[in-house]
């Protein structure tokens, strides 16, 4: 059935009045005032026609997307352009709205666009349109001539951002192939958006006497949350560009209000799919308060992995936001798309009675609130959250962390980091990331530390502006994201940052050097953690020397053993790292997954899967993942060491590496009864002979040889910022490697 709506052109819900897509909330509010002004019943009416027509026999059911889009374009335009219809805002007099007059665009000569930009854009448009570059003309209309839809235009917007650093380009501004070229050549700029304008406002408007930060108090996460909100009360908890600055008491009220709605949703586990924000934290605590377990959904996993997450967790509902989903570009949500409930819809259904009820309950004590929701008997070892591993090597595994796991880990981290009541944390890591969930999302709220959220950890410019706007003193992120930030931040923007915490992957020396150059008073500390460990195991204390990935947290034990015999290794020798402590989870969600625990010396230990060594002072140094080692000729070869050696040689060899993103990746194929083969993926041209000669020059063992090199446009990344080695291994296993 084909559906066509006419009669809305010229209304407040069209682009006729502003030239932009209208904001729903603001437009509804303005319309409501017009209704009141006209005593509701006397308001002028607009005639709107909705036509439903059964698709005729000439509909291209088996046609390409281009053919279908062109057919629909012709069908929608049948009868000619829709005439402009203005309706008076008043029934007592003619009060017509003003029509947006688009300013005459600056004419840019096609000749001013560099040839390299023209060819790159032609190639990208051709790929999106499913044509060859020679069939694309700069004068062609993206929609009418090439049949591109809004998703295709979103892909072109992403291309402009990633390839040319062009942001804030509205899809409506991409009309022709030449318009894409103009933006790519920086001959025209996009409009700034509301979030950027908010950076100009002064941050953290609150009085003096803010209570000091304090370790989480309570036996469960939700109890610690309530205790923190009552201790901090009217002082500010968190902020973002959408919610503004939110005090603790408002955070508590929001959690209670949404908990009542979440309690009625099906299932004992609730999926949550949102970026770092005030809203996602409200939903996390609301879900816990409702007596359910939040399952943090990684929207970057892809269809296969998302279906596995839904299947293993058993979730029936995933809460997200239309404003977030509308901004996702080139993301496949098959697997959860049929169970999404929008936070906007939940909010819309909250009536006055529910709000008054929540306000009354929010004034009661933490224990009274817990009792009201039936949570008085929740135990420390009951599940608090379900996170899924990143799927670097296999399908994502469900990790069920208890309240005890999370709180012990957060208390240990608190002891190692010196904070004061004036500090501000920047939260950018997505909450599906263990570091993002535990440390940059809920930890600051539980200890009374102000936190400013930004939704995109890859947007270094927005992060730099956020640091300046919110006067951030502490930044926690992964090295890949931190490098994006450091590259674009100015010393003036970074002047408030005292502490940079790097986790999730090994921090390169250049990160420490770049931060020192940007702000000599900033301290960079590196930590080590795993999702199954809630997540932090070690931290380099800011007031002590930096070595490896730091010292073990209080209440945590580490043991280094031989990876095959499990015999303890002497200090200073590499081996498999084992961990035990109250922050370690009890097992995977899927009972068919082999237990990661083993007994050594009469104690139960978790196998981290990482290789490293401990020294006499208790510092841990990592060598890599066990799965990032390959045995050749009886010797354990580190694939990470090969990567680092080649990167160190890149400058002297003249290899063009990307300063922000991975430029190479090494993986291996191990076959039954066959010699293991090592393969190299790069973004720059290089031969096998040149690579192996370089490894030899750098002192690598003679048995370390690369079997083949494949150049590709980019090295794939996971949503956490780590290299997606599984995707590369699958490519090798499909036999797509170059000989």
XYZ file of C-alpha atoms in Angstrom:
739
model
C 0.000 0.000 0.000
C 1.335 3.424 -0.999
C 0.494 6.352 1.292
C 0.684 10.021 0.323
C -0.104 13.019 2.548
C -0.965 16.449 1.120
C -2.011 19.741 2.669
C 0.807 20.173 5.195
C 3.088 22.364 3.058
C 3.018 25.758 4.738
C 2.183 24.400 8.205
C 4.412 24.705 11.263
C 5.329 21.050 10.767
C 6.828 21.695 7.319
C 10.105 23.319 6.363
C 8.285 26.195 4.677
C 8.510 28.494 7.722
C 12.106 27.935 8.848
C 13.875 26.141 6.019
C 14.767 23.362 8.475
C 13.116 20.283 9.930
C 10.950 21.675 12.770
C 11.626 20.635 16.361
C 8.655 18.603 17.545
C 8.540 19.802 21.160
C 8.940 23.477 20.341
C 6.398 23.276 17.501
C 3.808 21.481 19.651
C 4.209 24.090 22.394
C 3.698 26.942 19.900
C 0.639 25.178 18.451
C -0.789 24.704 21.951
C -0.515 28.449 22.612
C -2.327 29.154 19.326
C -5.132 26.789 20.395
C -5.494 28.590 23.722
C -5.490 31.979 22.004
C -8.402 30.812 19.838
C -10.279 29.263 22.794
C -9.456 25.810 21.356
C -12.729 25.238 19.471
C -12.445 28.364 17.302
C -8.935 27.730 15.999
C -8.683 27.798 12.175
C -8.459 24.356 10.578
C -6.148 23.050 7.878
C -7.370 20.502 5.349
C -5.015 17.527 5.263
C -5.569 14.614 2.903
C -4.086 11.156 3.443
C -4.344 8.943 0.355
C -3.926 5.169 0.527
C -3.503 3.420 -2.792
C -2.823 -0.197 -3.542
C 0.402 -0.612 -5.495
C -0.375 -1.132 -9.162
C 0.963 -3.862 -11.382
C 3.819 -1.716 -12.661
C 5.406 -1.430 -9.178
C 9.004 -2.723 -9.501
C 8.731 -5.435 -6.835
C 11.956 -7.107 -7.917
C 13.690 -3.934 -9.027
C 16.842 -2.438 -7.581
C 16.704 0.120 -4.813
C 17.351 2.817 -7.408
C 14.387 1.672 -9.516
C 12.085 1.527 -6.472
C 13.165 4.985 -5.271
C 12.636 6.492 -8.726
C 9.179 4.896 -8.977
C 8.196 6.262 -5.545
C 9.555 9.715 -6.426
C 7.374 9.804 -9.552
C 4.329 8.512 -7.641
C 4.678 11.105 -4.864
C 5.076 13.883 -7.434
C 2.088 12.772 -9.500
C -0.213 15.759 -9.880
C 2.631 18.264 -9.753
C 4.125 20.183 -6.829
C 1.950 20.749 -3.776
C 0.765 24.385 -3.546
C 1.701 26.461 -0.521
C -1.258 26.769 1.867
C -1.067 29.259 4.743
C -3.654 29.163 7.527
C -4.180 32.117 9.853
C -3.039 31.749 13.461
C -6.150 33.641 14.561
C -9.856 33.187 13.911
C -10.493 36.875 14.730
C -8.115 38.366 12.166
C -5.764 37.321 9.396
C -2.460 36.430 11.035
C -0.405 34.495 8.509
C 3.065 33.112 9.247
C 6.095 34.396 7.393
C 7.630 32.137 4.785
C 11.321 31.316 4.947
C 13.210 33.041 2.167
C 16.313 31.082 1.395
C 19.259 33.457 0.934
C 20.891 33.328 -2.427
C 23.671 30.789 -2.202
C 27.193 31.839 -2.935
C 28.115 30.592 -6.354
C 31.208 28.438 -6.335
C 33.001 27.859 -9.602
C 33.311 24.183 -10.405
C 36.885 24.912 -11.474
C 37.711 25.973 -7.889
C 37.204 22.411 -6.663
C 40.541 20.500 -6.647
C 40.693 17.588 -9.081
C 41.583 15.141 -6.283
C 38.416 16.137 -4.403
C 36.280 15.782 -7.526
C 37.533 12.264 -8.194
C 37.165 11.165 -4.559
C 33.569 12.425 -4.398
C 32.687 10.875 -7.755
C 34.038 7.552 -6.494
C 32.068 7.726 -3.238
C 28.805 8.791 -4.913
C 29.241 6.042 -7.507
C 29.689 3.444 -4.769
C 26.611 4.651 -2.874
C 24.532 4.778 -6.062
C 25.743 1.386 -7.251
C 27.220 2.769 -10.467
C 30.651 3.244 -11.986
C 32.359 6.662 -11.573
C 32.256 7.342 -15.311
C 28.431 7.323 -15.118
C 28.357 10.091 -12.489
C 28.211 13.767 -13.510
C 28.781 16.693 -11.145
C 25.496 18.266 -12.293
C 23.346 15.257 -11.373
C 20.702 15.538 -8.662
C 21.306 12.997 -5.885
C 17.620 12.127 -5.516
C 16.074 12.707 -8.939
C 18.918 11.518 -11.163
C 20.640 8.959 -8.949
C 17.718 7.821 -6.774
C 19.570 8.306 -3.479
C 17.420 8.351 -0.354
C 17.981 9.870 3.093
C 20.093 6.909 4.239
C 22.352 7.349 1.234
C 22.678 11.056 1.981
C 23.559 10.164 5.582
C 26.332 7.957 4.215
C 27.638 10.881 2.164
C 27.538 13.074 5.300
C 29.632 10.450 7.094
C 32.042 10.375 4.134
C 32.490 14.159 4.384
C 33.118 13.922 8.116
C 35.584 11.031 8.016
C 37.474 11.961 4.849
C 37.470 15.764 5.006
C 36.587 16.668 8.607
C 33.390 18.394 7.463
C 30.691 18.446 10.156
C 27.247 19.995 10.684
C 26.132 19.403 7.104
C 22.359 19.011 6.942
C 21.217 16.316 4.525
C 18.983 18.906 2.854
C 22.135 20.778 1.810
C 23.379 17.768 -0.162
C 21.314 18.098 -3.325
C 23.683 17.483 -6.213
C 26.979 15.711 -6.740
C 28.618 19.120 -7.016
C 27.214 20.175 -3.628
C 29.076 17.255 -2.023
C 32.262 18.363 -3.798
C 31.841 21.946 -2.545
C 31.641 20.814 1.093
C 34.540 18.375 0.645
C 36.690 21.189 -0.759
C 35.776 23.370 2.275
C 34.328 25.999 -0.062
C 31.155 26.042 2.034
C 30.494 25.405 5.726
C 27.586 23.668 7.417
C 25.428 25.365 10.001
C 26.288 25.069 13.700
C 23.791 23.145 15.773
C 22.198 23.706 19.137
C 24.615 21.427 20.987
C 27.566 23.534 19.816
C 25.840 26.743 20.863
C 25.412 25.360 24.373
C 29.184 25.296 24.763
C 29.086 29.083 25.093
C 27.029 28.960 28.277
C 28.713 29.112 31.688
C 28.803 25.767 33.466
C 27.927 24.449 36.911
C 25.726 27.149 38.394
C 25.534 26.077 42.040
C 26.233 27.486 45.488
C 29.196 26.999 47.801
C 29.590 24.241 50.377
C 29.402 21.238 48.047
C 30.016 18.031 50.075
C 33.277 16.177 49.462
C 33.452 13.160 47.192
C 32.969 9.924 49.109
C 33.251 6.185 48.280
C 29.924 4.511 47.400
C 27.882 3.609 50.492
C 25.460 0.684 50.430
C 25.326 -3.042 49.776
C 23.741 -2.633 46.326
C 24.297 -0.182 43.492
C 20.773 1.216 43.738
C 21.125 1.703 47.508
C 24.439 3.510 46.930
C 22.696 5.681 44.323
C 19.894 6.677 46.685
C 22.349 7.351 49.526
C 24.419 9.551 47.223
C 21.393 11.525 45.993
C 20.278 12.277 49.561
C 23.814 13.181 50.681
C 24.314 15.541 47.709
C 20.625 16.572 47.415
C 20.367 19.880 45.497
C 23.972 19.946 44.310
C 24.652 19.194 40.658
C 25.261 15.599 39.603
C 25.624 15.563 35.833
C 25.028 17.484 32.645
C 24.791 17.151 28.894
C 23.759 19.336 25.969
C 20.162 18.072 25.985
C 19.278 17.828 29.696
C 21.436 20.706 30.901
C 22.672 20.571 34.490
C 20.821 18.058 36.654
C 20.961 18.052 40.481
C 20.985 14.831 42.490
C 17.442 15.225 43.778
C 16.117 15.583 40.223
C 18.106 12.496 39.192
C 16.448 10.572 42.029
C 13.001 11.810 41.001
C 13.611 10.808 37.381
C 14.735 7.312 38.379
C 11.632 6.800 40.542
C 9.323 8.115 37.835
C 10.757 5.889 35.092
C 11.066 2.878 37.418
C 7.299 2.793 37.761
C 6.956 2.605 33.957
C 9.796 0.099 33.474
C 8.258 -2.185 36.083
C 5.349 -2.745 33.674
C 7.570 -3.683 30.710
C 7.852 -7.415 29.909
C 10.837 -9.452 31.080
C 13.163 -9.458 34.067
C 15.953 -7.966 31.972
C 15.689 -4.681 30.067
C 17.936 -3.709 27.176
C 19.242 -0.130 27.183
C 20.720 1.295 23.982
C 21.863 4.891 24.431
C 25.186 6.770 24.328
C 26.833 8.518 27.267
C 24.193 10.931 28.565
C 22.104 11.964 31.540
C 19.201 9.930 30.139
C 21.066 6.624 30.043
C 22.011 6.947 33.709
C 18.432 7.720 34.691
C 17.368 4.558 32.842
C 20.099 2.418 34.432
C 19.086 3.391 37.958
C 15.371 3.279 37.103
C 15.726 -0.276 35.777
C 17.531 -1.373 38.944
C 14.900 0.381 41.060
C 12.191 -1.483 39.144
C 13.788 -4.744 40.307
C 15.070 -5.599 36.839
C 18.552 -6.044 35.389
C 19.782 -3.566 32.754
C 21.423 -5.151 29.707
C 23.661 -2.615 27.985
C 23.359 -2.953 24.195
C 26.273 -2.235 21.854
C 24.634 -0.861 18.688
C 27.863 -1.241 16.686
C 27.969 -5.060 16.919
C 26.173 -5.849 13.666
C 23.143 -8.047 12.992
C 24.723 -11.423 13.846
C 26.121 -10.302 17.183
C 23.021 -8.297 18.143
C 20.845 -11.349 17.605
C 23.234 -13.355 19.792
C 22.973 -10.702 22.533
C 19.165 -10.777 22.457
C 19.120 -14.572 22.400
C 21.562 -15.047 25.293
C 20.138 -12.302 27.510
C 16.491 -13.099 26.833
C 15.505 -9.430 26.715
C 12.067 -8.630 25.306
C 12.379 -4.844 25.446
C 15.176 -2.445 24.552
C 14.806 1.193 25.565
C 16.333 3.789 23.269
C 15.614 7.308 22.048
C 14.327 8.604 18.735
C 16.762 11.529 18.830
C 19.629 9.030 19.162
C 18.385 6.520 16.589
C 17.755 9.324 14.110
C 21.449 10.268 14.228
C 22.834 6.760 13.737
C 24.568 6.411 10.404
C 25.212 3.106 8.635
C 24.288 1.030 11.686
C 22.403 -2.256 11.301
C 19.978 -2.844 14.198
C 18.369 -6.057 12.953
C 17.926 -8.213 16.019
C 16.675 -5.497 18.377
C 14.692 -3.256 16.023
C 11.438 -5.133 16.658
C 11.566 -4.662 20.441
C 12.648 -1.030 20.800
C 10.619 1.177 23.146
C 11.368 4.888 22.873
C 12.086 6.923 25.984
C 10.056 9.743 24.417
C 6.993 7.453 24.362
C 7.524 6.408 27.982
C 7.829 10.044 29.031
C 4.682 10.965 27.092
C 2.650 8.342 28.945
C 3.667 9.587 32.394
C 0.609 11.383 33.744
C 0.209 14.035 36.428
C -0.881 11.452 38.987
C 2.287 9.402 38.469
C 4.463 12.502 38.737
C 2.872 13.599 42.014
C 3.220 10.063 43.369
C 6.917 10.006 42.390
C 7.539 13.414 43.988
C 6.067 12.212 47.279
C 8.128 9.026 47.233
C 11.329 10.907 46.326
C 11.115 12.807 49.636
C 11.193 9.601 51.689
C 14.327 7.882 53.002
C 16.443 5.516 50.880
C 15.200 2.513 52.848
C 11.572 3.578 52.424
C 12.065 3.898 48.657
C 13.750 0.482 48.458
C 10.936 -1.056 50.485
C 8.307 0.555 48.244
C 9.880 -1.132 45.200
C 10.363 -4.440 47.033
C 14.159 -4.251 47.064
C 14.856 -4.528 50.793
C 16.124 -8.102 50.477
C 18.310 -7.720 47.382
C 21.682 -9.346 48.114
C 25.178 -8.145 47.245
C 25.725 -11.112 44.943
C 22.503 -10.590 42.994
C 23.019 -9.402 39.388
C 23.274 -5.634 38.927
C 23.978 -5.390 35.194
C 24.719 -7.519 32.144
C 27.477 -6.367 29.821
C 28.706 -8.125 26.712
C 32.347 -8.502 25.765
C 33.435 -6.622 22.665
C 33.691 -9.725 20.520
C 37.279 -9.012 19.502
C 37.978 -12.710 18.960
C 34.624 -14.548 19.224
C 30.916 -13.878 19.580
C 30.167 -11.471 22.463
C 29.874 -13.207 25.834
C 27.325 -12.108 28.421
C 28.974 -10.992 31.668
C 26.668 -10.750 34.668
C 28.203 -8.408 37.249
C 26.853 -8.364 40.786
C 26.370 -5.356 43.055
C 29.340 -6.611 45.078
C 31.562 -6.805 41.970
C 30.829 -3.216 40.955
C 30.933 -1.540 44.368
C 34.163 -3.197 45.537
C 35.822 -2.198 42.281
C 34.631 1.387 42.537
C 35.778 1.700 46.146
C 39.201 0.366 45.189
C 39.514 2.808 42.288
C 38.465 5.661 44.596
C 41.407 4.935 46.921
C 43.924 5.237 44.080
C 42.689 8.495 42.525
C 42.846 11.722 44.515
C 39.708 13.801 43.872
C 38.135 16.932 45.338
C 34.657 18.444 45.351
C 35.529 20.873 42.515
C 36.602 18.165 40.063
C 34.604 17.397 36.911
C 34.789 14.156 34.912
C 34.141 13.995 31.162
C 32.013 10.937 30.342
C 32.217 10.006 26.663
C 32.672 6.233 26.592
C 29.457 4.383 25.671
C 27.824 2.606 28.625
C 27.938 -0.758 26.817
C 31.714 -0.519 27.399
C 32.652 -1.889 30.850
C 34.924 1.101 31.526
C 32.192 3.398 30.233
C 29.456 1.821 32.350
C 31.249 1.448 35.653
C 33.767 4.304 35.687
C 32.562 7.139 33.432
C 28.797 6.660 33.899
C 27.682 5.533 37.353
C 30.901 5.924 39.419
C 30.927 9.756 39.505
C 27.250 9.813 40.447
C 27.776 7.314 43.275
C 30.735 9.209 44.783
C 29.413 12.773 44.410
C 31.649 13.824 41.511
C 30.239 16.099 38.801
C 30.223 14.503 35.357
C 29.566 16.044 31.939
C 28.418 13.648 29.212
C 29.082 13.811 25.487
C 27.616 11.128 23.213
C 30.377 10.582 20.651
C 33.890 9.532 21.796
C 35.190 9.801 18.213
C 34.342 13.508 17.893
C 37.528 15.123 19.198
C 36.398 18.674 18.416
C 33.171 18.323 20.374
C 35.100 16.776 23.271
C 37.563 19.685 23.309
C 34.682 22.183 23.374
C 32.989 20.143 26.098
C 36.130 20.240 28.246
C 36.224 24.010 27.877
C 32.497 24.493 28.521
C 32.214 22.171 31.531
C 35.670 23.035 32.961
C 36.626 19.358 32.977
C 39.506 18.275 35.229
C 39.490 14.515 34.546
C 39.202 12.695 31.201
C 38.823 8.901 31.002
C 38.846 7.165 27.633
C 40.572 4.706 25.314
C 43.860 5.733 23.605
C 42.252 5.724 20.142
C 39.659 8.285 21.257
C 42.130 10.280 23.357
C 44.420 10.749 20.349
C 41.502 12.255 18.389
C 40.950 14.708 21.243
C 44.604 15.651 21.714
C 45.027 16.277 17.987
C 42.400 19.048 17.853
C 42.338 20.473 21.407
C 44.057 23.788 22.077
C 46.139 24.512 25.210
C 43.466 26.977 26.317
C 40.733 24.329 26.029
C 42.839 21.753 27.879
C 44.119 24.017 30.659
C 41.675 22.727 33.311
C 42.526 19.028 32.779
C 44.567 17.648 35.681
C 44.201 13.933 35.041
C 43.909 11.797 31.897
C 43.051 8.132 32.522
C 43.722 5.729 29.662
C 42.218 2.252 29.534
C 40.723 -0.449 27.251
C 43.963 -0.859 25.265
C 47.674 -0.164 25.633
C 48.532 3.546 25.668
C 51.398 4.444 23.283
C 54.244 6.645 24.516
C 53.206 9.331 22.024
C 49.966 9.828 23.990
C 51.930 10.726 27.135
C 54.178 13.048 25.104
C 51.267 14.791 23.357
C 49.375 15.422 26.619
C 52.538 16.821 28.234
C 52.979 19.174 25.287
C 49.340 20.303 25.404
C 49.278 20.839 29.177
C 52.493 20.174 31.159
C 50.545 20.029 34.435
C 48.261 17.208 33.209
C 49.073 13.721 34.477
C 48.371 10.657 32.338
C 47.778 7.389 34.169
C 47.232 4.036 32.540
C 45.104 1.274 33.975
C 44.254 -2.292 33.105
C 40.897 -3.954 33.339
C 38.557 -6.551 31.894
C 34.775 -6.616 31.588
C 34.660 -9.746 33.780
C 36.515 -7.856 36.544
C 34.047 -4.934 36.781
C 36.468 -3.772 35.150
C 39.587 -2.316 36.864
C 42.433 -4.547 38.082
C 45.403 -2.160 38.171
C 46.050 1.594 38.104
C 49.200 3.699 38.006
C 48.670 5.947 41.068
C 49.086 9.638 40.092
C 51.437 10.359 43.005
C 53.855 7.494 42.272
C 56.154 6.528 39.434
C 54.588 5.265 36.213
C 55.404 1.697 35.297
C 53.540 -0.742 33.069
C 49.803 -0.629 33.708
C 50.196 0.089 37.403
C 49.626 -1.538 40.772
C 46.870 -3.929 41.731
C 43.769 -2.486 43.435
C 43.035 -3.174 47.112
C 41.285 -6.541 47.732
C 42.506 -7.875 44.357
C 45.180 -10.557 43.901
C 47.159 -11.301 40.746
C 49.204 -14.384 39.915
C 51.360 -15.015 36.830
C 51.568 -18.642 35.685
C 52.832 -20.687 32.757
C 50.061 -20.577 30.102
C 50.094 -24.371 29.627
C 51.229 -25.962 32.924
C 49.795 -23.209 35.183
C 52.937 -23.331 37.316
C 53.590 -19.950 39.025
C 56.232 -17.871 37.235
C 59.027 -15.965 39.024
C 58.822 -12.168 39.315
C 59.796 -10.446 36.095
C 58.916 -13.380 33.831
C 56.006 -13.307 31.396
C 53.091 -15.659 31.844
C 49.315 -15.929 31.900
C 47.770 -13.407 34.307
C 45.261 -14.806 36.828
C 43.067 -12.668 39.086
C 40.859 -13.156 42.126
C 38.909 -10.796 44.359
C 35.422 -9.472 45.177
C 35.248 -7.648 41.831
C 35.520 -10.849 39.747
C 32.286 -12.148 38.205
C 31.001 -15.689 38.845
C 30.575 -16.958 35.291
C 29.172 -16.228 31.856
C 25.492 -15.873 31.070
C 25.717 -18.788 28.632
C 26.370 -21.951 30.699
C 27.743 -23.755 27.635
C 30.801 -21.472 27.530
C 33.836 -23.124 29.105
C 34.527 -21.873 32.629
C 37.299 -19.259 32.742
C 38.240 -20.273 36.291
C 40.945 -22.689 37.441
C 42.422 -23.769 40.761
C 46.039 -22.949 41.577
C 47.525 -23.335 45.054
C 44.164 -24.224 46.553
C 42.558 -20.970 45.362
C 40.090 -20.291 42.556
C 41.458 -17.894 39.907
C 40.014 -16.159 36.850
C 42.041 -16.524 33.645
C 42.333 -13.050 32.137
C 43.654 -14.331 28.811
C 46.435 -11.723 28.973
C 50.186 -12.271 29.108
C 52.351 -10.157 31.403
C 54.700 -10.012 34.372
C 54.776 -8.694 37.940
C 57.815 -7.041 39.526
C 58.962 -6.922 43.148
C 57.111 -3.625 43.740
C 53.786 -5.047 42.564
C 53.660 -3.313 39.166
C 52.098 -5.219 36.284
C 53.490 -5.032 32.746
C 51.426 -6.402 29.856
C 52.842 -8.189 26.824
C 49.571 -8.860 25.014
C 46.600 -11.192 24.759
C 47.221 -14.937 24.952
C 45.229 -15.150 21.729
C 47.505 -12.446 20.340
C 50.407 -14.897 20.624
C 51.186 -17.658 18.166
C 53.500 -20.621 18.692
C 56.102 -21.081 15.932
C 58.998 -23.509 16.280
C 58.174 -23.990 19.959
C 58.481 -20.251 20.615
C 55.616 -17.949 21.651
C 55.560 -15.021 19.214
C 53.758 -11.813 20.206
C 51.672 -10.365 17.380
C 51.437 -7.119 19.359
C 55.242 -6.882 19.449
C 55.332 -7.251 15.645
C 52.786 -4.421 15.288
C 54.743 -2.133 17.618
C 58.035 -2.882 15.854
C 56.583 -2.027 12.449
C 54.950 1.171 13.717
C 58.255 2.306 15.224
C 59.933 1.756 11.851
C 57.195 3.493 9.840
C 58.686 6.993 9.916
C 62.169 5.952 8.818
C 60.710 3.724 6.101
C 58.451 6.465 4.740
C 55.235 4.494 5.292
C 52.210 6.786 5.399
C 50.467 5.985 8.666
C 47.335 7.580 10.109
C 48.182 9.546 13.305
C 44.695 8.988 14.734
C 43.577 5.507 13.668
C 45.290 2.094 13.420
C 47.466 1.875 10.320
C 48.293 -1.818 10.481
C 47.191 -5.034 12.150
C 48.841 -8.430 12.474
C 46.903 -11.670 12.763
C 47.711 -15.352 12.384
C 46.179 -18.573 11.130
C 46.999 -21.754 13.029
C 46.131 -25.044 11.328
C 46.080 -28.633 12.572
C 49.510 -30.124 11.901
C 50.526 -27.099 9.845
C 52.964 -24.293 10.513
C 51.284 -21.146 11.789
C 51.172 -18.296 9.277
C 51.370 -14.593 10.170
C 49.544 -12.030 8.027
C 49.775 -8.258 7.915
C 47.003 -5.793 7.000
C 48.042 -2.200 6.225
C 46.561 1.039 4.933
C 49.765 1.813 3.007
C 51.509 0.009 0.133
C 54.387 -2.252 1.179
C 55.830 -5.591 0.081
C 56.299 -8.790 2.083
C 60.040 -8.611 1.443
C 60.270 -5.061 2.801
C 58.310 -5.976 5.919
C 60.372 -9.082 6.724
C 63.620 -7.182 6.128
C 62.423 -4.490 8.550
C 61.599 -7.085 11.229
C 65.061 -8.575 10.800
C 66.712 -5.143 11.061
C 64.783 -4.438 14.262
C 66.108 -7.596 15.900
C 63.066 -9.850 15.702
C 63.691 -13.602 15.763
C 64.490 -15.278 12.444
C 61.374 -17.424 12.786
C 59.169 -14.302 12.689
C 58.168 -13.903 9.059
C 55.079 -12.375 7.466
C 53.431 -14.743 4.980
C 51.400 -12.104 3.134
C 50.514 -8.412 3.197
C 47.146 -6.970 2.240
C 46.531 -3.266 1.777
C 42.994 -2.035 2.501
C 41.318 1.390 2.923
C 41.122 1.145 6.725
C 41.686 -1.192 9.661
C 38.271 -2.221 11.079
C 37.423 -1.057 14.594
C 34.959 -2.212 17.223
C 32.612 0.269 18.910
C 35.026 0.328 21.877
C 37.832 1.687 19.701
C 39.796 -1.576 19.607
C 40.970 -3.226 16.396
C 38.443 -5.798 15.169
C 40.810 -8.765 14.792
C 37.923 -11.193 14.423
C 36.809 -9.460 11.217
C 40.350 -9.720 9.861
C 40.629 -13.391 10.861
C 37.303 -14.177 9.204
C 38.569 -12.517 6.056
C 41.625 -14.771 6.115
C 39.544 -17.859 6.794
C 37.374 -17.041 3.771
C 40.505 -17.262 1.672
C 40.445 -13.574 0.690
C 44.073 -12.873 1.574
C 46.478 -11.868 -1.150
C 49.314 -14.240 -1.803
